[in-house]
């Protein structure tokens, strides 16, 4: 899928991600083949294969490739298969990675203009197993629930209980928790119990409560 000089930049990025500890060969292959330069503005294309978050407008960012790889790998490690919900579509980069690894992806974004751009990118990449919703991610997407996995790509200042309720039994939610100090946290559902595993400190834009724009 990747043409010309971007392919070389992508393979250098993949080597970096391996050194940083992304291990899942399928995740690495999908990251290598997904054209991250299509998810950023023209003026930032020269940075698109750097292992950094980049601005995407509206005060938001496309996540760092390492964190995209790691969160995706964790979902697979805990056995998530089938349908996945993403909160915070943003550029659609994480969405595109998920769409290539899971049966179907539902994704919710509160900023309409970002959602439209992301939708266009899914078509450009022939990814047709993605459903998008303009709405408040704190509420999840109840009519599409239950999900095998839920991934939140913005930091929630408290545990998003409605998302936990939208997990199927055995399903997993991965979410950055906190405001200034954030901890990537995994919850695994066992019946009506949710087993919490704090994983690592992270830095995400906030999961905003309330109005959608
Ligand atoms: N996965 C994205 C990350 C984007 S940054 C990417 O790789 O590009 C986080 C995104 O979460 C932003 O686009 C922001 O608008 C969105 N967001 C923040 N609060 C939200 C909420 N309550 N509901 C839905 N989306 C939200």
Coordinates of N, CA, C and O in Angstrom, one line a residue, residues 21-186:
X21 N 9.4 -2.0 22.2 CA 8.6 -3.0 22.9 C 7.3 -3.4 22.2 O 6.5 -4.2 22.8
X22 N 7.0 -3.0 21.0 CA 5.8 -3.5 20.3 C 6.3 -4.8 19.7 O 7.2 -4.9 19.0
X23 N 5.6 -5.9 20.0 CA 6.1 -7.3 19.7 C 5.2 -8.0 18.7 O 5.6 -8.9 18.0
X24 N 3.9 -7.7 18.6 CA 2.9 -8.4 17.8 C 3.2 -8.2 16.3 O 3.0 -7.1 15.8
X25 N 3.6 -9.3 15.7 CA 4.0 -9.2 14.2 C 2.9 -8.7 13.4 O 3.1 -7.9 12.4
X26 N 1.7 -9.1 13.7 CA 0.5 -8.6 12.8 C 0.3 -7.1 13.0 O 0.0 -6.4 12.0
X27 N 0.4 -6.7 14.2 CA 0.2 -5.2 14.5 C 1.3 -4.4 13.8 O 1.1 -3.4 13.1
X28 N 2.5 -4.9 13.9 CA 3.7 -4.2 13.3 C 3.5 -4.2 11.7 O 3.7 -3.2 11.1
X29 N 3.0 -5.3 11.2 CA 2.8 -5.3 9.7 C 1.7 -4.3 9.3 O 1.9 -3.6 8.3
X30 N 0.7 -4.2 10.1 CA -0.4 -3.3 9.7 C 0.1 -1.8 9.9 O -0.2 -1.0 9.0
X31 N 0.9 -1.6 10.9 CA 1.4 -0.2 11.1 C 2.4 0.1 9.9 O 2.3 1.2 9.4
X32 N 3.1 -0.9 9.5 CA 4.1 -0.6 8.4 C 3.3 -0.3 7.1 O 3.8 0.5 6.3
X33 N 2.2 -1.0 6.9 CA 1.5 -0.8 5.6 C 0.5 0.3 5.6 O -0.1 0.6 4.5
X34 N 0.2 0.9 6.7 CA -0.8 2.0 6.7 C -0.2 3.4 6.5 O 0.7 3.7 7.3
X35 N -0.6 4.1 5.5 CA 0.1 5.4 5.1 C -0.3 6.5 6.1 O -1.2 7.2 5.9
X36 N 0.5 6.6 7.2 CA 0.2 7.7 8.2 C 0.3 9.1 7.6 O -0.4 10.0 8.1
X37 N 1.0 9.2 6.5 CA 1.1 10.6 5.9 C -0.3 11.0 5.3 O -0.5 12.2 5.1
X38 N -1.2 10.1 5.1 CA -2.6 10.5 4.7 C -3.4 11.0 5.8 O -4.5 11.5 5.6
X39 N -2.9 10.9 7.0 CA -3.8 11.3 8.2 C -3.3 12.6 8.8 O -3.9 13.0 9.8
X40 N -2.4 13.3 8.2 CA -1.9 14.6 8.7 C -2.0 15.6 7.5 O -2.0 15.3 6.4
X41 N -2.0 16.9 7.9 CA -2.0 18.0 6.9 C -0.7 18.0 6.1 O 0.4 17.5 6.6
X42 N -0.8 18.5 4.9 CA 0.4 18.6 4.0 C 1.7 19.1 4.7 O 2.7 18.5 4.5
X43 N 1.5 20.2 5.5 CA 2.7 20.8 6.1 C 3.4 19.9 7.1 O 4.5 20.1 7.5
X44 N 2.7 18.8 7.5 CA 3.3 17.9 8.5 C 3.7 16.6 7.9 O 4.2 15.7 8.7
X45 N 3.5 16.4 6.7 CA 3.8 15.1 6.1 C 5.2 14.6 6.3 O 5.4 13.4 6.5
X46 N 6.1 15.6 6.3 CA 7.5 15.2 6.4 C 7.8 14.6 7.8 O 8.8 14.0 8.1
X47 N 6.9 14.8 8.8 CA 7.0 14.3 10.1 C 6.2 13.0 10.4 O 6.1 12.5 11.5
X48 N 5.4 12.6 9.3 CA 4.4 11.6 9.6 C 4.9 10.3 10.0 O 4.1 9.5 10.6
X49 N 6.2 9.9 9.7 CA 6.7 8.6 10.2 C 7.6 8.8 11.4 O 8.4 7.9 11.7
X50 N 7.5 10.0 12.0 CA 8.3 10.1 13.3 C 7.4 9.5 14.4 O 6.2 9.6 14.3
X51 N 8.0 9.0 15.5 CA 7.3 8.4 16.5 C 6.8 9.4 17.5 O 7.1 9.4 18.7
X52 N 5.9 10.4 17.0 CA 5.4 11.4 17.8 C 3.9 11.7 17.5 O 3.5 11.4 16.4
X53 N 3.3 12.2 18.5 CA 1.9 12.7 18.2 C 2.1 14.0 17.4 O 3.1 14.7 17.5
X54 N 1.1 14.3 16.6 CA 1.2 15.5 15.7 C -0.2 16.2 15.8 O -1.2 15.6 15.9
X55 N -0.2 17.6 15.6 CA -1.5 18.3 15.6 C -2.4 18.0 14.4 O -1.8 17.8 13.3
X56 N -3.7 17.8 14.6 CA -4.6 17.5 13.5 C -5.7 18.6 13.4 O -6.7 18.4 12.8
X57 N -5.4 19.7 14.1 CA -6.4 20.8 14.1 C -7.4 20.7 15.2 O -7.5 19.6 15.9
X58 N -8.1 21.8 15.6 CA -9.1 21.8 16.6 C -8.5 21.4 18.0 O -9.2 20.9 18.9
X59 N -7.2 21.7 18.1 CA -6.5 21.4 19.4 C -6.3 19.9 19.7 O -6.0 19.5 20.8
X60 N -6.5 19.1 18.6 CA -6.4 17.6 18.8 C -5.1 17.1 18.2 O -4.5 17.8 17.5
X61 N -4.8 15.8 18.5 CA -3.6 15.2 17.9 C -3.8 13.8 17.4 O -4.7 13.1 17.9
X62 N -3.0 13.5 16.4 CA -3.0 12.1 16.0 C -2.0 11.4 17.0 O -1.0 11.9 17.3
X63 N -2.4 10.2 17.5 CA -1.6 9.6 18.6 C -0.2 9.2 18.1 O -0.1 8.9 16.9
X64 N 0.7 9.1 19.0 CA 2.0 8.6 18.7 C 1.9 7.1 18.2 O 1.2 6.3 18.8
X65 N 2.6 6.8 17.2 CA 2.6 5.4 16.6 C 2.9 4.3 17.7 O 2.2 3.3 17.7
X66 N 3.8 4.6 18.6 CA 4.1 3.6 19.7 C 2.9 3.3 20.5 O 2.6 2.1 20.8
X67 N 2.1 4.4 20.9 CA 1.0 4.1 21.7 C -0.1 3.4 21.0 O -0.9 2.6 21.5
X68 N -0.3 3.8 19.7 CA -1.3 3.1 18.8 C -0.9 1.6 18.8 O -1.8 0.8 19.0
X69 N 0.3 1.3 18.5 CA 0.8 -0.1 18.4 C 0.6 -0.8 19.7 O 0.0 -1.9 19.8
X70 N 0.9 -0.2 20.8 CA 0.9 -0.8 22.1 C -0.6 -1.1 22.5 O -0.9 -2.2 23.0
X71 N -1.5 -0.1 22.4 CA -2.9 -0.3 22.8 C -3.5 -1.4 21.9 O -4.3 -2.2 22.4
X72 N -3.2 -1.4 20.7 CA -3.8 -2.4 19.8 C -3.3 -3.8 20.2 O -4.0 -4.7 20.2
X73 N -2.0 -3.8 20.4 CA -1.4 -5.1 20.8 C -2.0 -5.7 22.1 O -2.3 -6.8 22.2
X74 N -2.2 -4.8 23.1 CA -2.8 -5.2 24.3 C -4.2 -5.8 24.1 O -4.5 -6.9 24.7
X75 N -5.0 -5.1 23.3 CA -6.3 -5.7 23.0 C -6.2 -7.1 22.4 O -7.0 -8.0 22.8
X76 N -5.3 -7.3 21.5 CA -5.1 -8.7 21.0 C -4.6 -9.6 22.0 O -5.0 -10.8 22.1
X77 N -3.6 -9.2 22.8 CA -3.1 -10.1 23.9 C -4.1 -10.6 24.8 O -4.0 -11.7 25.3
X78 N -5.1 -9.7 25.2 CA -6.1 -10.2 26.1 C -7.2 -10.9 25.4 O -8.3 -11.3 26.0
X79 N -7.1 -11.2 24.1 CA -8.0 -12.1 23.4 C -9.2 -11.4 22.8 O -10.2 -12.1 22.5
X80 N -9.1 -10.1 22.6 CA -10.3 -9.4 22.0 C -10.3 -9.9 20.5 O -9.3 -9.8 19.8
X81 N -11.5 -10.3 20.1 CA -11.8 -10.7 18.7 C -13.2 -10.2 18.4 O -14.0 -10.2 19.3
X82 N -13.5 -9.8 17.1 CA -14.8 -9.5 16.8 C -15.0 -8.0 16.7 O -14.1 -7.3 16.0
X83 N -16.0 -7.4 17.4 CA -16.2 -6.0 17.2 C -15.6 -5.1 18.3 O -15.6 -5.4 19.4
X84 N -15.1 -4.0 17.8 CA -14.3 -3.1 18.7 C -14.9 -1.7 18.6 O -15.3 -1.2 17.5
X85 N -15.0 -1.0 19.7 CA -15.5 0.4 19.8 C -14.3 1.3 20.1 O -13.5 1.0 21.0
X86 N -14.1 2.3 19.3 CA -13.1 3.3 19.6 C -13.8 4.6 20.0 O -14.7 5.1 19.3
X87 N -13.3 5.3 21.0 CA -13.8 6.6 21.4 C -12.7 7.6 21.1 O -11.6 7.5 21.6
X88 N -13.1 8.6 20.3 CA -12.1 9.6 19.8 C -11.5 9.3 18.5 O -10.3 8.9 18.4
X89 N -12.3 9.4 17.4 CA -11.8 9.0 16.1 C -10.6 9.9 15.6 O -9.7 9.3 15.0
X90 N -10.7 11.2 15.9 CA -9.6 12.1 15.5 C -9.3 12.0 14.1 O -10.2 12.1 13.2
X91 N -8.0 11.7 13.7 CA -7.6 11.6 12.3 C -8.1 10.4 11.7 O -8.2 10.3 10.5
X92 N -8.5 9.4 12.5 CA -8.9 8.1 11.9 C -7.7 7.1 11.8 O -7.9 6.0 11.3
X93 N -6.5 7.5 12.3 CA -5.4 6.6 12.1 C -5.5 5.3 12.9 O -5.4 4.2 12.4
X94 N -5.8 5.5 14.2 CA -6.0 4.3 15.1 C -7.2 3.5 14.5 O -7.2 2.2 14.6
X95 N -8.2 4.1 14.0 CA -9.4 3.4 13.5 C -8.9 2.5 12.3 O -9.4 1.4 12.2
X96 N -8.1 3.1 11.5 CA -7.7 2.3 10.3 C -6.8 1.1 10.7 O -6.9 0.0 10.1
X97 N -6.0 1.3 11.7 CA -5.2 0.1 12.2 C -6.2 -1.0 12.8 O -6.0 -2.1 12.4
X98 N -7.1 -0.5 13.6 CA -8.1 -1.5 14.2 C -8.9 -2.2 13.1 O -9.1 -3.4 13.1
X99 N -9.3 -1.5 12.0 CA -10.1 -2.0 11.0 C -9.4 -3.2 10.2 O -10.1 -4.0 9.7
X100 N -8.1 -3.1 10.2 CA -7.3 -4.2 9.5 C -7.1 -5.4 10.4 O -6.6 -6.4 10.0
X101 N -7.4 -5.3 11.7 CA -7.1 -6.4 12.6 C -8.3 -7.0 13.3 O -8.2 -8.1 13.8
X102 N -9.4 -6.3 13.3 CA -10.6 -6.8 13.9 C -11.8 -6.8 12.9 O -11.7 -6.2 11.9
X103 N -12.8 -7.6 13.2 CA -13.9 -7.8 12.2 C -14.6 -6.5 11.9 O -14.8 -6.3 10.7
X104 N -14.9 -5.7 12.9 CA -15.6 -4.5 12.6 C -15.2 -3.5 13.7 O -14.9 -3.8 14.8
X105 N -15.3 -2.2 13.3 CA -14.9 -1.1 14.2 C -16.0 -0.1 14.2 O -16.5 0.4 13.2
X106 N -16.5 0.3 15.4 CA -17.4 1.4 15.6 C -16.5 2.5 16.2 O -15.7 2.3 17.1
X107 N -16.7 3.8 15.8 CA -15.9 4.8 16.3 C -16.7 6.1 16.5 O -17.5 6.4 15.7
X108 N -16.5 6.8 17.6 CA -17.3 7.9 18.0 C -16.4 9.2 18.1 O -15.3 9.1 18.8
X109 N -16.8 10.3 17.6 CA -16.0 11.5 17.6 C -16.9 12.7 17.9 O -18.0 12.8 17.4
X110 N -16.5 13.6 18.8 CA -17.4 14.8 19.1 C -17.2 15.9 18.2 O -18.0 16.9 18.2
X111 N -16.1 16.0 17.3 CA -15.9 17.1 16.4 C -16.3 16.6 15.0 O -15.5 15.8 14.4
X112 N -17.3 17.2 14.5 CA -17.9 16.8 13.2 C -16.8 16.9 12.1 O -16.7 16.0 11.2
X113 N -16.1 18.0 12.0 CA -15.2 18.2 10.9 C -14.1 17.1 10.9 O -13.7 16.6 9.8
X114 N -13.6 16.7 12.1 CA -12.6 15.6 12.1 C -13.2 14.3 11.7 O -12.6 13.5 10.9
X115 N -14.5 14.1 12.1 CA -15.1 12.8 11.7 C -15.3 12.7 10.2 O -15.0 11.7 9.6
X116 N -15.6 13.8 9.5 CA -15.7 13.8 8.1 C -14.4 13.5 7.4 O -14.4 12.7 6.4
X117 N -13.4 14.1 7.8 CA -12.1 13.8 7.2 C -11.7 12.4 7.4 O -11.2 11.7 6.5
X118 N -12.0 11.9 8.6 CA -11.6 10.5 8.9 C -12.4 9.5 8.0 O -11.9 8.5 7.5
X119 N -13.7 9.9 7.8 CA -14.5 9.0 6.9 C -14.0 9.0 5.5 O -13.9 7.9 4.9
X120 N -13.5 10.1 5.0 CA -13.0 10.2 3.7 C -11.7 9.3 3.6 O -11.5 8.5 2.6
X121 N -10.9 9.3 4.6 CA -9.7 8.5 4.6 C -10.0 7.0 4.6 O -9.3 6.2 4.0
X122 N -11.1 6.6 5.3 CA -11.5 5.1 5.4 C -11.8 4.7 3.9 O -11.4 3.6 3.5
X123 N -12.5 5.6 3.2 CA -12.9 5.2 1.8 C -11.6 5.1 0.9 O -11.5 4.2 0.1
X124 N -10.8 6.1 1.1 CA -9.5 6.2 0.4 C -8.7 4.9 0.5 O -8.1 4.4 -0.4
X125 N -8.8 4.3 1.7 CA -8.0 3.1 2.0 C -8.8 1.8 1.9 O -8.4 0.7 2.2
X126 N -10.1 2.0 1.3 CA -10.9 0.8 1.1 C -11.2 0.0 2.4 O -11.2 -1.2 2.4
X127 N -11.4 0.7 3.5 CA -11.8 0.1 4.8 C -13.3 0.3 5.0 O -13.7 1.4 5.3
X128 N -14.0 -0.8 4.8 CA -15.5 -0.7 4.8 C -16.1 -1.3 6.0 O -17.3 -1.4 6.1
X129 N -15.3 -1.8 6.9 CA -15.9 -2.4 8.1 C -15.9 -1.4 9.3 O -15.8 -1.8 10.5
X130 N -16.0 -0.1 9.0 CA -15.9 0.9 10.0 C -17.3 1.7 10.0 O -17.8 2.1 9.0
X131 N -17.9 1.8 11.2 CA -19.1 2.6 11.4 C -18.7 3.8 12.2 O -18.1 3.7 13.3
X132 N -19.1 5.0 11.8 CA -18.7 6.2 12.5 C -20.0 7.0 13.0 O -21.0 7.0 12.4
X133 N -19.8 7.6 14.2 CA -20.9 8.3 14.8 C -20.3 9.6 15.4 O -19.3 9.7 16.0
X134 N -21.1 10.7 15.1 CA -20.8 12.0 15.7 C -21.6 12.1 17.0 O -22.8 12.1 17.0
X135 N -20.9 12.0 18.2 CA -21.6 12.0 19.4 C -20.6 12.1 20.6 O -19.4 12.3 20.4
X136 N -21.1 12.0 21.8 CA -20.3 12.0 23.0 C -19.9 10.6 23.4 O -20.7 9.8 23.8
X137 N -18.6 10.4 23.3 CA -18.0 9.1 23.6 C -18.2 8.6 25.0 O -18.1 7.4 25.2
X138 N -18.4 9.6 26.0 CA -18.7 9.1 27.3 C -19.9 8.1 27.4 O -20.0 7.3 28.2
X139 N -20.8 8.3 26.4 CA -22.0 7.4 26.3 C -21.8 6.2 25.6 O -22.6 5.3 25.5
X140 N -20.6 6.0 24.9 CA -20.4 4.9 24.0 C -21.3 4.8 22.8 O -21.7 5.9 22.3
X141 N -21.7 3.6 22.5 CA -22.6 3.5 21.3 C -23.5 2.3 21.7 O -23.3 1.1 21.2
X142 N -24.6 2.5 22.5 CA -25.3 1.4 23.1 C -26.0 0.6 22.1 O -26.1 -0.6 22.2
X143 N -26.5 1.1 20.9 CA -27.3 0.3 20.0 C -26.4 -0.7 19.3 O -26.8 -1.6 18.7
X144 N -25.0 -0.5 19.3 CA -24.1 -1.4 18.6 C -23.5 -2.4 19.7 O -22.7 -3.3 19.3
X145 N -23.7 -2.1 21.0 CA -23.1 -3.0 22.0 C -23.8 -4.3 22.0 O -24.9 -4.5 21.5
X146 N -23.1 -5.4 22.6 CA -21.9 -5.3 23.3 C -20.6 -5.4 22.4 O -20.7 -6.0 21.3
X147 N -19.5 -4.9 22.9 CA -18.3 -5.0 22.1 C -17.3 -5.9 22.8 O -17.3 -6.0 24.0
X148 N -16.4 -6.6 22.0 CA -15.4 -7.4 22.5 C -14.3 -6.5 23.1 O -13.7 -6.9 24.1
X149 N -14.1 -5.4 22.5 CA -13.0 -4.5 23.0 C -13.4 -3.0 22.9 O -14.2 -2.7 21.9
X150 N -13.0 -2.2 23.8 CA -13.2 -0.8 23.7 C -11.9 -0.1 23.9 O -11.2 -0.4 24.9
X151 N -11.6 0.9 23.1 CA -10.3 1.6 23.2 C -10.7 3.1 23.2 O -11.4 3.6 22.4
X152 N -10.2 3.8 24.2 CA -10.4 5.2 24.4 C -9.1 6.0 24.1 O -8.1 5.7 24.7
X153 N -9.2 6.9 23.1 CA -7.9 7.5 22.7 C -7.8 9.0 23.2 O -7.2 9.8 22.6
X154 N -8.5 9.2 24.3 CA -8.4 10.5 25.0 C -8.5 10.2 26.5 O -9.0 9.1 26.9
X155 N -8.0 11.1 27.4 CA -7.9 10.8 28.8 C -9.2 11.1 29.5 O -9.7 12.2 29.5
X156 N -9.7 10.1 30.2 CA -10.9 10.2 31.0 C -10.6 10.5 32.4 O -9.7 9.9 33.0
X157 N -11.2 11.6 33.0 CA -10.8 12.0 34.4 C -11.5 11.0 35.4 O -11.0 11.0 36.6
X158 N -12.4 10.3 35.0 CA -13.0 9.2 35.9 C -13.3 8.0 35.1 O -13.4 8.1 33.8
X159 N -13.5 6.9 35.7 CA -13.8 5.6 35.0 C -15.1 5.8 34.2 O -16.2 6.2 34.8
X160 N -15.1 5.6 32.9 CA -16.3 5.7 32.1 C -17.2 4.5 32.2 O -17.1 3.5 31.5
X161 N -18.1 4.6 33.2 CA -18.9 3.4 33.6 C -19.8 2.9 32.4 O -20.1 1.7 32.3
X162 N -20.4 3.9 31.6 CA -21.3 3.4 30.6 C -20.5 2.6 29.5 O -21.0 1.7 28.9
X163 N -19.2 2.9 29.4 CA -18.4 2.0 28.4 C -18.2 0.6 29.0 O -18.3 -0.4 28.3
X164 N -17.9 0.5 30.3 CA -17.8 -0.8 30.9 C -19.0 -1.6 30.7 O -18.9 -2.8 30.4
X165 N -20.2 -1.0 30.8 CA -21.4 -1.7 30.6 C -21.6 -2.2 29.2 O -22.4 -3.1 28.9
X166 N -20.9 -1.6 28.2 CA -21.1 -2.0 26.8 C -20.1 -3.0 26.4 O -20.0 -3.4 25.2
X167 N -19.3 -3.6 27.4 CA -18.4 -4.7 27.1 C -19.2 -6.0 27.1 O -20.0 -6.2 28.0
X168 N -18.8 -6.9 26.3 CA -19.4 -8.3 26.4 C -18.6 -9.0 27.6 O -17.5 -8.5 28.0
X169 N -19.2 -10.1 28.1 CA -18.5 -10.8 29.1 C -17.1 -11.3 28.6 O -17.1 -11.8 27.5
X170 N -16.1 -11.0 29.3 CA -14.7 -11.4 28.9 C -14.1 -10.3 28.1 O -12.9 -10.4 27.7
X171 N -14.8 -9.3 27.7 CA -14.3 -8.2 26.9 C -13.4 -7.2 27.7 O -13.3 -7.3 28.9
X172 N -12.7 -6.4 27.0 CA -11.7 -5.5 27.6 C -11.8 -4.1 27.1 O -12.0 -3.8 26.0
X173 N -11.6 -3.2 28.1 CA -11.6 -1.7 27.9 C -10.2 -1.2 28.2 O -9.7 -1.5 29.2
X174 N -9.6 -0.4 27.2 CA -8.4 0.2 27.5 C -8.5 1.7 27.4 O -9.1 2.2 26.5
X175 N -8.1 2.4 28.5 CA -8.4 3.8 28.6 C -7.4 4.6 29.4 O -6.9 4.1 30.5
X176 N -6.9 5.7 28.9 CA -6.0 6.5 29.8 C -6.9 7.2 30.9 O -7.9 7.8 30.5
X177 N -6.5 7.0 32.1 CA -7.3 7.6 33.2 C -6.5 8.7 33.9 O -5.4 8.5 34.3
X178 N -7.2 9.8 34.2 CA -6.6 10.9 34.9 C -6.6 12.2 34.1 O -7.0 12.2 33.0
X179 N -6.1 13.3 34.8 CA -6.0 14.6 34.0 C -4.5 14.9 33.7 O -4.1 14.6 32.6
X180 N -3.8 15.5 34.7 CA -2.4 15.8 34.4 C -1.5 14.6 34.5 O -0.7 14.4 33.7
X181 N -1.8 13.7 35.5 CA -1.1 12.5 35.6 C -2.1 11.4 35.1 O -3.1 11.2 35.7
X182 N -1.7 10.8 34.0 CA -2.6 9.8 33.4 C -2.0 8.4 33.4 O -0.8 8.3 33.2
X183 N -2.8 7.4 33.6 CA -2.3 6.0 33.6 C -3.2 5.2 32.6 O -4.4 5.2 32.7
X184 N -2.5 4.6 31.7 CA -3.2 3.7 30.8 C -3.7 2.5 31.6 O -2.9 1.9 32.3
X185 N -5.0 2.3 31.5 CA -5.6 1.3 32.4 C -6.4 0.3 31.6 O -7.2 0.7 30.7
X186 N -6.3 -0.9 31.9 CA -7.0 -2.0 31.3 C -8.1 -2.5 32.2 O -7.8 -2.8 33.4

